Short mmCIF file of C-alpha atoms and ligand atoms in Angstrom, two decimals:
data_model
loop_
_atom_site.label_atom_id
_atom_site.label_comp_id
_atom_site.label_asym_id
_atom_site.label_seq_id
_atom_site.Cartn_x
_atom_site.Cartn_y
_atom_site.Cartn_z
CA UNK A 1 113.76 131.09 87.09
CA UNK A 2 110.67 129.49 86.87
CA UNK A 3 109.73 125.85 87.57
CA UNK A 4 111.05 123.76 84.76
CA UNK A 5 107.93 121.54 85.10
CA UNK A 6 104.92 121.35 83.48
CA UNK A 7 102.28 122.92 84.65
CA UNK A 8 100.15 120.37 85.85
CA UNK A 9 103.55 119.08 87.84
CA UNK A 10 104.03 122.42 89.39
CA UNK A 11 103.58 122.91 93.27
CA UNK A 12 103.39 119.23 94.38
CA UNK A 13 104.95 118.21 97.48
CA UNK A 14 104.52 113.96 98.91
CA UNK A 15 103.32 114.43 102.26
CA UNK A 16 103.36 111.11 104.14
CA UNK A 17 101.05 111.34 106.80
CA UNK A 18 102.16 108.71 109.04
CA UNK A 19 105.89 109.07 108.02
CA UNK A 20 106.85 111.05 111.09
CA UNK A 21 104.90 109.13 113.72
CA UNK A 22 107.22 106.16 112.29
CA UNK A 23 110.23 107.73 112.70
CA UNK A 24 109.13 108.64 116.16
CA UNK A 25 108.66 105.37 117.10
CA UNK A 26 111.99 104.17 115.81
CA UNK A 27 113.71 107.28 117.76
CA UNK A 28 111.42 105.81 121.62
CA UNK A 29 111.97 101.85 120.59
CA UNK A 30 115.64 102.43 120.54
CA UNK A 31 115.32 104.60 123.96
CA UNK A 32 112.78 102.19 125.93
CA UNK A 33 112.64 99.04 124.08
CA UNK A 34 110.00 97.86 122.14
CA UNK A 35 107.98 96.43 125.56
CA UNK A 36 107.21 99.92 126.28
CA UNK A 37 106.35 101.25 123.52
CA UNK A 38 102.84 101.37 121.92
CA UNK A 39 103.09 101.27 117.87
CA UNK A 40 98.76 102.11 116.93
CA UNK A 41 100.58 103.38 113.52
CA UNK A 42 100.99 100.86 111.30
CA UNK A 43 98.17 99.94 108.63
CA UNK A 44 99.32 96.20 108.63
CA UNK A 45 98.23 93.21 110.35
CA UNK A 46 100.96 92.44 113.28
CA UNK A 47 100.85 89.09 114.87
CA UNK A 48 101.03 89.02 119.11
CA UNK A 49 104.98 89.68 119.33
CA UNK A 50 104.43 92.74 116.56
CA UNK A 51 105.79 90.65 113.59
CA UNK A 52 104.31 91.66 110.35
CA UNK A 53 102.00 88.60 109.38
CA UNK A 54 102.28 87.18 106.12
CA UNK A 55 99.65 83.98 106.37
CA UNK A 56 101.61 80.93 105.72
CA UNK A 57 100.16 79.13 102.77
CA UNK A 58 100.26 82.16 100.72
CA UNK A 59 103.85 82.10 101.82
CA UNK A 60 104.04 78.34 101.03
CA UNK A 61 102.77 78.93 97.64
CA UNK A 62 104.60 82.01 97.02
CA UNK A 63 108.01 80.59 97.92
CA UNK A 64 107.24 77.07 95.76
CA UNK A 65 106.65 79.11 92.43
CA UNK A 66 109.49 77.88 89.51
CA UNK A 67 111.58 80.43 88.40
CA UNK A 68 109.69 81.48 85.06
CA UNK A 69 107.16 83.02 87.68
CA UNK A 70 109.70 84.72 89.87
CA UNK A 71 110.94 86.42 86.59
CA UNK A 72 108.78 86.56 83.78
CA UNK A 73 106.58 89.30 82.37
CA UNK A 74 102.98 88.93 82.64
CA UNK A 75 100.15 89.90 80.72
CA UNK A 76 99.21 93.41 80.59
CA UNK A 77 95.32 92.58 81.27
CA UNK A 78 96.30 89.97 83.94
CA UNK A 79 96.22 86.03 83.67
CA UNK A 80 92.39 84.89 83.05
CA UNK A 81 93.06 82.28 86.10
CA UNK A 82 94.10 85.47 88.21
CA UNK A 83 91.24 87.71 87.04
CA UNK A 84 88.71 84.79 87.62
CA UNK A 85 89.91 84.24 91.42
CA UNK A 86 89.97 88.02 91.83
CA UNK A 87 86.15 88.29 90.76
CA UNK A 88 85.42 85.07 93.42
CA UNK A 89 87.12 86.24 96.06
CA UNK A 90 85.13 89.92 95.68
CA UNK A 91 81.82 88.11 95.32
CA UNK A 92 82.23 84.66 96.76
CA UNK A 93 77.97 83.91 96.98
CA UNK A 94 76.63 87.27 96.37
CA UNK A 95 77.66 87.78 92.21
CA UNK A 96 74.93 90.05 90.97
CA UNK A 97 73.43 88.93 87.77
CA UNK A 98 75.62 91.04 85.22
CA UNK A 99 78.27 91.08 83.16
CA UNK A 100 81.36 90.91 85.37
CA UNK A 101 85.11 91.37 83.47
CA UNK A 102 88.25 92.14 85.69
CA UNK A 103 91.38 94.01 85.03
CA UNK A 104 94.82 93.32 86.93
CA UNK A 105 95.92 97.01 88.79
CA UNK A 106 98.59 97.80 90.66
CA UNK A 107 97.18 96.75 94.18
CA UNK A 108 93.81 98.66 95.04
CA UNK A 109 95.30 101.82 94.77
CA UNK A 110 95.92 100.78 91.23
CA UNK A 111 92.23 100.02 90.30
CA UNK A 112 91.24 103.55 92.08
CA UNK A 113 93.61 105.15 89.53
CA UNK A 114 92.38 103.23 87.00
CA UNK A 115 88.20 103.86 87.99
CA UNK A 116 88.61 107.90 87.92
CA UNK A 117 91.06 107.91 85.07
CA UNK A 118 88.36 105.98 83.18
CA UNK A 119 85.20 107.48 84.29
CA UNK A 120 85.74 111.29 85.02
CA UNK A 121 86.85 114.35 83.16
CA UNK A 122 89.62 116.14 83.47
CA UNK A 123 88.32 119.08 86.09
CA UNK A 124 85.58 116.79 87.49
CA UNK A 125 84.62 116.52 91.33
CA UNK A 126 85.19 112.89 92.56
CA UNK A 127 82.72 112.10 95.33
CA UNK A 128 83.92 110.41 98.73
CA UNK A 129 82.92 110.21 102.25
CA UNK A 130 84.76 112.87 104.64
CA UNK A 131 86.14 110.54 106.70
CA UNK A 132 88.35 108.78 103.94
CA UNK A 133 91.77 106.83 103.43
CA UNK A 134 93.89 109.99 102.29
CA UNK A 135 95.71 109.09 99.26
CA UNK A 136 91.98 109.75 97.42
CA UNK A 137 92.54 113.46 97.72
CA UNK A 138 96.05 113.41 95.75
CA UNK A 139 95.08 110.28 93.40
CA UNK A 140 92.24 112.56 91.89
CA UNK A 141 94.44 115.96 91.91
CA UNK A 142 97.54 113.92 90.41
CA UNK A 143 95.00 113.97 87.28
CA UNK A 144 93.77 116.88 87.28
CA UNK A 145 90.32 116.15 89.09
CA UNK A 146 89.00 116.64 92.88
CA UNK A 147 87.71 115.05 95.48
CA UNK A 148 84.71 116.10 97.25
CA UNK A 149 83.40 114.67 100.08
CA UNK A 150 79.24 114.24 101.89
CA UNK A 151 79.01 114.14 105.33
CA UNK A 152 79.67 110.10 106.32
CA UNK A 153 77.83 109.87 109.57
CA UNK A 154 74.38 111.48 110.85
CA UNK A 155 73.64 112.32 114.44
CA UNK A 156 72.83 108.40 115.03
CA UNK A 157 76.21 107.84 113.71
CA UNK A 158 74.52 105.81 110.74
CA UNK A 159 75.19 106.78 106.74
CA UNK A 160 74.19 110.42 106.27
CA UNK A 161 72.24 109.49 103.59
CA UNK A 162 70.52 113.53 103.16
CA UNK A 163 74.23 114.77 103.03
CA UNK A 164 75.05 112.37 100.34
CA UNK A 165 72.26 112.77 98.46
CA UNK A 166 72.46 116.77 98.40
CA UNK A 167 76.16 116.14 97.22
CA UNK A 168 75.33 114.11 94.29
CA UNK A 169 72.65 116.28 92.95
CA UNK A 170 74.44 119.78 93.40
CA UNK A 171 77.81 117.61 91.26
CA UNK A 172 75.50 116.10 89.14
CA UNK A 173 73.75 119.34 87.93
CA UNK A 174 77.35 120.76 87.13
CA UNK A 175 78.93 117.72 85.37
CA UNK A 176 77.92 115.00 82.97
CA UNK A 177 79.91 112.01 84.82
CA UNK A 178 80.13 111.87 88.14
CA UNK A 179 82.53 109.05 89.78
CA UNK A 180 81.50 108.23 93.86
CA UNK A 181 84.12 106.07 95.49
CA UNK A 182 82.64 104.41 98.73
CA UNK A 183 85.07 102.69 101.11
CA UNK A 184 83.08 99.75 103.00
CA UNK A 185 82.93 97.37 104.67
CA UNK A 186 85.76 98.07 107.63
CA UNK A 187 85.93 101.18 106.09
CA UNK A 188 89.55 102.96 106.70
CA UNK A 189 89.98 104.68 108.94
CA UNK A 190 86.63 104.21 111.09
CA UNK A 191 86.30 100.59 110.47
CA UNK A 192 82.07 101.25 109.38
CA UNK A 193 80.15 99.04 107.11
CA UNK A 194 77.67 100.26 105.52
CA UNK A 195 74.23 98.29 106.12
CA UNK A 196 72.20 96.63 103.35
CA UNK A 197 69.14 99.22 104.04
CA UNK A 198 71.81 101.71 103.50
CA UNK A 199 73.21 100.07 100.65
CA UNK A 200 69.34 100.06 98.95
CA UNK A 201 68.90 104.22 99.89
CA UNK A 202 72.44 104.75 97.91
CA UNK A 203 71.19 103.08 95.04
CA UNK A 204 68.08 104.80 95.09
CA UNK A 205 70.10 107.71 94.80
CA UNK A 206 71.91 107.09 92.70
CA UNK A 207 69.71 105.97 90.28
CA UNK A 208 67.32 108.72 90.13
CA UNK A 209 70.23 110.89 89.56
CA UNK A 210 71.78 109.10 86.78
CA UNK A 211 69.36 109.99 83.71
CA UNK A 212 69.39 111.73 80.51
CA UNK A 213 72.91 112.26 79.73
CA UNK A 214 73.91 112.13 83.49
CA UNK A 215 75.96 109.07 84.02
CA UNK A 216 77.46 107.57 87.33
CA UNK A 217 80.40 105.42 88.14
CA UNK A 218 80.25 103.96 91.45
CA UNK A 219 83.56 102.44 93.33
CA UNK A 220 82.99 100.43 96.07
CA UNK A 221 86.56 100.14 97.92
CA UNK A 222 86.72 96.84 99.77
CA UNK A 223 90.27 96.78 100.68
CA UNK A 224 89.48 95.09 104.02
CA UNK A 225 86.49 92.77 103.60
CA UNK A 226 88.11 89.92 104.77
CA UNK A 227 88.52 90.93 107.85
CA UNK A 228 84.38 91.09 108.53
CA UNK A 229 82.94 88.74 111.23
CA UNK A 230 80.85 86.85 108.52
CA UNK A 231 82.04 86.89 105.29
CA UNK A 232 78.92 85.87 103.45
CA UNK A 233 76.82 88.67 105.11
CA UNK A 234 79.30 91.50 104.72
CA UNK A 235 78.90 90.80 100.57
CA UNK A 236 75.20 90.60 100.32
CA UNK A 237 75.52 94.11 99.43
CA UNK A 238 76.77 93.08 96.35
CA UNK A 239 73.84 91.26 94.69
CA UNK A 240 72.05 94.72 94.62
CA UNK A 241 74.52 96.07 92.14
CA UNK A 242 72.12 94.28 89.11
CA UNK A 243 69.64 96.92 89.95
CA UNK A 244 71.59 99.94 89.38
CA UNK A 245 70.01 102.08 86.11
CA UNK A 246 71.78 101.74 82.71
CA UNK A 247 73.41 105.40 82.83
CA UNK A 248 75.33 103.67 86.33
CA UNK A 249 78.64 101.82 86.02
CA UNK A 250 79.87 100.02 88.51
CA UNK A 251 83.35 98.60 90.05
CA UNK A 252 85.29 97.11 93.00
CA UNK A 253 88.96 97.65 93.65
CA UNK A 254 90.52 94.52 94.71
CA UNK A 255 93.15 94.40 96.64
CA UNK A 256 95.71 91.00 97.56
CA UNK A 257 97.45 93.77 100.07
CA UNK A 258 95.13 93.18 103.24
CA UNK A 259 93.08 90.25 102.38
CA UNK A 260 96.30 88.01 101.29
CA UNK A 261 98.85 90.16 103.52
CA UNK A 262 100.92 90.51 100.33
CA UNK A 263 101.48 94.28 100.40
CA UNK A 264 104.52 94.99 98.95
CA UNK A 265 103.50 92.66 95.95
CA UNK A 266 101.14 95.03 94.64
CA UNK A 267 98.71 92.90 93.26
CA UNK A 268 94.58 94.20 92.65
CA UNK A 269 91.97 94.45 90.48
CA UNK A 270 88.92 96.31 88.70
CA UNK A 271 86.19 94.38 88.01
CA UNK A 272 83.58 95.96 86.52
CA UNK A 273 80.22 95.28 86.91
CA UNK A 274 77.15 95.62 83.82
CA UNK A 275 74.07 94.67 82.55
CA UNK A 276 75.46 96.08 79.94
CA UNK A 277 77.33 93.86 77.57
CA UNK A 278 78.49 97.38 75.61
CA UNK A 279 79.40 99.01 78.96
CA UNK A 280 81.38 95.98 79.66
CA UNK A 281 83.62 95.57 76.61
CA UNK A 282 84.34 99.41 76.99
CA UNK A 283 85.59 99.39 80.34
CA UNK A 284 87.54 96.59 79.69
CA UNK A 285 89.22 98.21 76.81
CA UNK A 286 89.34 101.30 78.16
CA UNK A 287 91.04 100.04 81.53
CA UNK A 288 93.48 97.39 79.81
CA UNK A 289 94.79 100.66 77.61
CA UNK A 290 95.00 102.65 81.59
CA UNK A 291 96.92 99.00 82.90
CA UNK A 292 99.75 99.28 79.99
CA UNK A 293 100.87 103.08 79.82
CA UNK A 294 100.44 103.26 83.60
CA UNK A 295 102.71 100.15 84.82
CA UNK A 296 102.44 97.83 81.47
CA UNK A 297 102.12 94.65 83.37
CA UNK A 298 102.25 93.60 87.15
CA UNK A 299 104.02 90.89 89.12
CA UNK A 300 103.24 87.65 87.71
CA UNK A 301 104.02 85.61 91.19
CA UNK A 302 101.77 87.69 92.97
CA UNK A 303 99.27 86.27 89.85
CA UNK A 304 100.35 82.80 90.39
CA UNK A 305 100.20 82.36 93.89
CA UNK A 306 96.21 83.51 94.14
CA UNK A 307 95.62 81.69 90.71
CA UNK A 308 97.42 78.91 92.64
CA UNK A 309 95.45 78.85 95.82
CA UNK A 310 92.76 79.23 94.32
CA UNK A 311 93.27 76.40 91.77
CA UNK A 312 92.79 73.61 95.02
CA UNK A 313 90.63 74.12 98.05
CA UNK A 314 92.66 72.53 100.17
CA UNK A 315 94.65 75.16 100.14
CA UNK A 316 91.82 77.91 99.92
CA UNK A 317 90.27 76.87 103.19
CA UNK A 318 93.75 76.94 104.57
CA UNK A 319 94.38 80.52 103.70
CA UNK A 320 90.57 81.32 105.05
CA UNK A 321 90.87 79.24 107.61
CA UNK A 322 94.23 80.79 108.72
CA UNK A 323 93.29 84.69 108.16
CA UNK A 324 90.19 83.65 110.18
CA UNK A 325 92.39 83.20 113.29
CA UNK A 326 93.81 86.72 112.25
CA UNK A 327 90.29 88.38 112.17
CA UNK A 328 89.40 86.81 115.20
CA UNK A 329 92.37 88.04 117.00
CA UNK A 330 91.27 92.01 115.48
CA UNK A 331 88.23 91.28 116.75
CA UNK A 332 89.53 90.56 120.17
CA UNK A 333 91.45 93.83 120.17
CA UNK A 334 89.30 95.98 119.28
CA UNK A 335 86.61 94.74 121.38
CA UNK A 336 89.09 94.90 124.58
CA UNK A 337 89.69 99.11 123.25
CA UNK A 338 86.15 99.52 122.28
CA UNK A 339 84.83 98.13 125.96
CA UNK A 340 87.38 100.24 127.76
CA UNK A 341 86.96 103.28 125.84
CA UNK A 342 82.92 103.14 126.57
CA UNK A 343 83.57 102.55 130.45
CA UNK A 344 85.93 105.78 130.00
CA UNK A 345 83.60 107.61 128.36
CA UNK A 346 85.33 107.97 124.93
CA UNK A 347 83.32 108.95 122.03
CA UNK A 348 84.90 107.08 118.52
CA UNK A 349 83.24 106.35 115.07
CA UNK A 350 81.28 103.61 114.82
CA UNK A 351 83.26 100.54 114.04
CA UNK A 352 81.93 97.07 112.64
CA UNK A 353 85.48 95.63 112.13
CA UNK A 354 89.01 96.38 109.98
CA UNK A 355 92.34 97.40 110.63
CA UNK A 356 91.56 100.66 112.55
CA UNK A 357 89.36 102.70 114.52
CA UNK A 358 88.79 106.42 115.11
CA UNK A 359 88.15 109.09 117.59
CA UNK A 360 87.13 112.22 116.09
CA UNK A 361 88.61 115.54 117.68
CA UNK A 362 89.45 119.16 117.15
CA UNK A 363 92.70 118.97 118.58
CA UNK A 364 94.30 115.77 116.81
CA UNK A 365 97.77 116.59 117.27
CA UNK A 366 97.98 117.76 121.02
CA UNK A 367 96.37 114.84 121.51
CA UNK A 368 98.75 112.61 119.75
CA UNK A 369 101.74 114.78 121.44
CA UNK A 370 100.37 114.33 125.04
CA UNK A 371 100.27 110.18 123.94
CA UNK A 372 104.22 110.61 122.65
CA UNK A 373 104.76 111.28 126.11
CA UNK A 374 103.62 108.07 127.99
CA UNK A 375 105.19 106.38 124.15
CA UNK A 376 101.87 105.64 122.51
CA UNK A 377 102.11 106.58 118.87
CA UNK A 378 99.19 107.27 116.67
CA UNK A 379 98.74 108.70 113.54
CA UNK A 380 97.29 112.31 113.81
CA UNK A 381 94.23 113.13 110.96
CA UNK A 382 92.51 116.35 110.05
CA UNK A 383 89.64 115.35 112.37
CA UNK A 384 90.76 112.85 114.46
CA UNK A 385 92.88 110.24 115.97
CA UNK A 386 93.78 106.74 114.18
CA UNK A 387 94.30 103.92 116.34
CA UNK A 388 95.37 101.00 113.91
CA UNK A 389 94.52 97.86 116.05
CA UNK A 390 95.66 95.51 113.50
CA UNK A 391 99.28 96.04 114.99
CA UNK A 392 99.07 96.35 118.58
CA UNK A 393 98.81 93.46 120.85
CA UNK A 394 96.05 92.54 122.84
CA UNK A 395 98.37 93.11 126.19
CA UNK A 396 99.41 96.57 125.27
CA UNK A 397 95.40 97.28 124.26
CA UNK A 398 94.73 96.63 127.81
CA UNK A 399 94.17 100.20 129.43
CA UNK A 400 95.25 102.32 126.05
CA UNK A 401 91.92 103.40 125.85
CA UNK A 402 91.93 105.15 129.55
CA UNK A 403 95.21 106.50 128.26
CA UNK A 404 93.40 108.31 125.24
CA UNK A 405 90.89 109.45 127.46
CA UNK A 406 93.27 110.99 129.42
CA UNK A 407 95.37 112.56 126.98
CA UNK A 408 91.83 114.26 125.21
CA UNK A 409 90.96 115.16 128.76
CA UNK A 410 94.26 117.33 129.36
CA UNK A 411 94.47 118.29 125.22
N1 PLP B 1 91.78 101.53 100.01
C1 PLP B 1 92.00 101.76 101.31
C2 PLP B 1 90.88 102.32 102.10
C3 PLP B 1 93.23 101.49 101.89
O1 PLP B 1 93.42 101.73 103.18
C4 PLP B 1 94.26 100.97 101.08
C5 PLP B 1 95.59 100.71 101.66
O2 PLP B 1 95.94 101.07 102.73
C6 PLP B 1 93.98 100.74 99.73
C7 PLP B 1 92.73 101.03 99.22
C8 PLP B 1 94.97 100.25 98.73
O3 PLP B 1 95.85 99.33 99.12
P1 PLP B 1 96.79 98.63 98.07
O4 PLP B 1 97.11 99.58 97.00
O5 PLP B 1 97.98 98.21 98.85
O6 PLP B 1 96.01 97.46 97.55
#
C-alpha cells in the first residue's frame, strides 16, 4: 500500500546529527569515567566540572515567579514588556532608525520558521552560507522551500562576498522574493563574525538587487551574540540596517536559549526591522497569524523572567555581569585550542568567538572515529569537524588540539 500521508509528508526521516556521538559518549563515560573522556559535542555552555550552566539570577528570577506565571497562558503576540526587552537586548546602542515591532517565537528556531514562512513562496530557494547550523536545510524543506547556500569564506578566509553576490542575482532573476538568512556574529558552527566593511558590501548587494518587483528579506541569526568579546562593537552592524532599499525587509531571530542559558524554555523573537511603517504593520500581522496556528502562545515564565530582569538593572548587570565570566572562560578555551592547533599546524575556520569552532576536512568521519579511540567525541559534518568548546574544560583543551592533528594526520 502506499504511504497514507500526504504528499508533502511523504519520505521524511529526523536525522539527529549529533544524536549518535551522544550516545557514544554515554556508552565510554560509563566504561572510563567521565575524567577521561572528552565530550566537544554538546552545543551548550558547560561550566569547569561539565555541569550545564544556567546563570544564576535568571535562575533566581525564574524560580521566584508566583504561580499564575508558572501556569498561565500567555499572549499569542508575546507580553509588550517581553517584546520590548527582546528588541534591547538585540540592539542594546546600535537601534537603526526604523520602525522596529517584535513577535514572541518559539526560541530562534521559532522566528526562522516564522521569517521564511512569511517571506518566501512555496518552491522558493532560501539563501544561506555553506557552512550553516543544519536544521536550516529541513526548516525550509518542512515547507516546501530550499535552501541554497554561497560560498562563506574566500581564499583569505574573509566573507566571499563574489560568491554571494553571484548567488543572489542568479535566485533573484528566477524568483520575485528572495529570503537570505545570515548567521553572525559567532556564527555556528565556525564561530565567524562578519566585519562591518563586510556588513556595508552585503547591503550593497543586496540593495541593488532588490528593485522593481524584486523584493528581499534578510535574517540575520544572532543566536550567540552574547558571547562576543565587546558587546557594543559586535552590534554596530546593526545601525546599517536603516539603509537597506524599500523593496528589503529585514529581521533578527532572538533567541533566550544561548544568551540567557534557558534552552529548554523555548523562548525568542522576530523583530522586524522598517522604514516602512506599511512593511511594519504587515509583518507584524502576518507573523502574529504564523505565532498562533504554529504553537498559539509560548511559555509565559520564560516571558516574565526577561521582562523581569530587565524591569531593574540591578539585576541586568548581574546577568551581564555573570555571563561575562562565562564568555571569558570560552574565550580562554578556545584561545588555549586555537594556540595549540596553530603550533600543530592545524588549519580551522576562522573563529572570532561562540560556542564552537571548525576544522574543515574531506574525511570527517574517519577522523571523528580515529578520536573515539583515544575517547574524544566530536560531532562529524558534511565538511568538517565540530569542536563545541563551550562544554569542554579548559584542562581537557590542553593538548586536544595535537590530538586532532594527529587523528587528520593518520585519517
Ligand atoms: N541559530 C543557530 C545558529 C543555532 O545554533 C541555534 C541553536 O542551536 C538556533 C538558531 C536556535 O536556537 P533556539 O531555537 O534554541 O533558540
Amino acid at each position: 500500500m502506499s504511504s497514507r500521508l500526504a504528499t508533502h509528508a511523504q519520505g521524511k526521516v529526523f536525522v539527529d546529527e549529533v544524536f549518535d556521538a551522544v550516545a557514544a559518549v554515554g556508552r565510554a563515560t560509563a566504561q572510563h569515567g567521565k575524567e577521561n573522556v572528552i565530550n566537544a559535542t554538546i552545543g551548550s555552555l558547560c561550566d569547569e566540572q561539565e555541569k550545564l550552566v544556567l546563570l544564576p539570577t535568571v535562575e533566581r528570577v525564574f524560580r521566584d515567579l508566583g504561580s499564575d506565571d508558572i501556569a498561565g497562558y500567555a499572549s499569542v503576540r508575546g507580553f509588550p514588556e517581553y517584546l520590548t526587552a527582546a528588541i534591547d537586548q538585540t540592539f542594546k546602542n546600535s537601534k537603526p532608525d526604523a520602525y522596529i515591532e517584535a513577535v514572541a517565537t518559539s526560541g530562534g528556531t521559532g522566528a526562522i520558521h516564522n521569517f521564511i514562512w512569511n517571506y518566501s513562496n512555496i518552491g522558493d530557494a532560501v539563501l544561506t552560507h555553506d557552512w550553516h547550523w543544519q536544521p536550516y536545510t529541513v526548516l525550509c524543506s518542512d515547507i516546501m522551500r530550499r535552501l541554497e547556500s554561497f560560498t562563506f569564506f574566500d581564499d583569505k578566509q574573509k566573507f566571499h562576498i563574489e560568491s554571494f553576490a553571484s548567488k543572489v542575482r542568479e535566485l533573484i532573476a528566477k524568483q520575485d522574493n528572495l529570503v537570505i538568512i545570515l548567521n553572525t556574529p559567532n556564527h555556528n558552527p565556525t564561530g565567524y563574525s562578519i566585519t562591518d566593511a563586510e556588513w556595508d558590501q552585503i547591503i550593497a548587494v543586496i540593495n541593488q538587487n532588490a528593485t522593481g518587483q524584486k523584493t528581499i528579506a534578510l535574517l540575520a541569526d544572532i543566536a550567540y551574540i552574547d558571547y562576543a568579546t565587546d558587546p557594543n562593537q559586535c552590534r554596530t552592524f546593526m545601525k546599517k540596517f536603516d539603509t537597506l532599499s524599500p523593496n528589503v525587509f529585514a529581521a533578527f531571530a532572538f533567541s533566550m536559549s544561548k544568551g540567557f542559558t534557558l534552552y529548554g524554555q523555548r523562548m525568542g523573537a522576530l523583530i522586524g526591522v522598517s522604514k516602512d511603517k506599511q512593511a511594519i504593520d504587515e509583518f507584524v500581522n502576518a507573523a502574529v497569524i504564523t505565532c498562533r496556528t504554529r504553537w498559539s502562545n509560548l511559555s509565559r515564565a520564560a516571558m516574565r523572567t526577561l521582562a523581569g530582569i530587565y524591569k531593574d538593572k540591578t539585576l541586568l548587570e548581574q546577568v551581564d555581569q555573570e555571563r561575562r565570566q562565562y564568555a571569558a572562560l570560552l574565550q580562554q578555551r578556545a584561545d588555549l585550542f586555537v594556540t595549540e592547533a596553530k603550533a600543530a599546524g592545524l588549519k580551522f575556520l576562522p573563529y572570532t568567538a561562540g560556542f564552537f569552532i571548525t576544522i574543515p576536512t574531506d574525511n570527517p568521519v574517519a577522523v571523528s572515529n580515529i578520536l573515539r579511540e583515544s575517547n574524544i567525541y566530536v560531532v562529524p559534518m558534511a565538511k568538517g569537524i565540530r569542536i563545541a568548546v563551550c562544554a569542554v574544560p579548559v584542562n581537557k583543551i590542553r593538548g586536544l588540539a595535537v590530538k586532532v592533528a594527529e587523528a587528520f594526520n593518520k585519517a
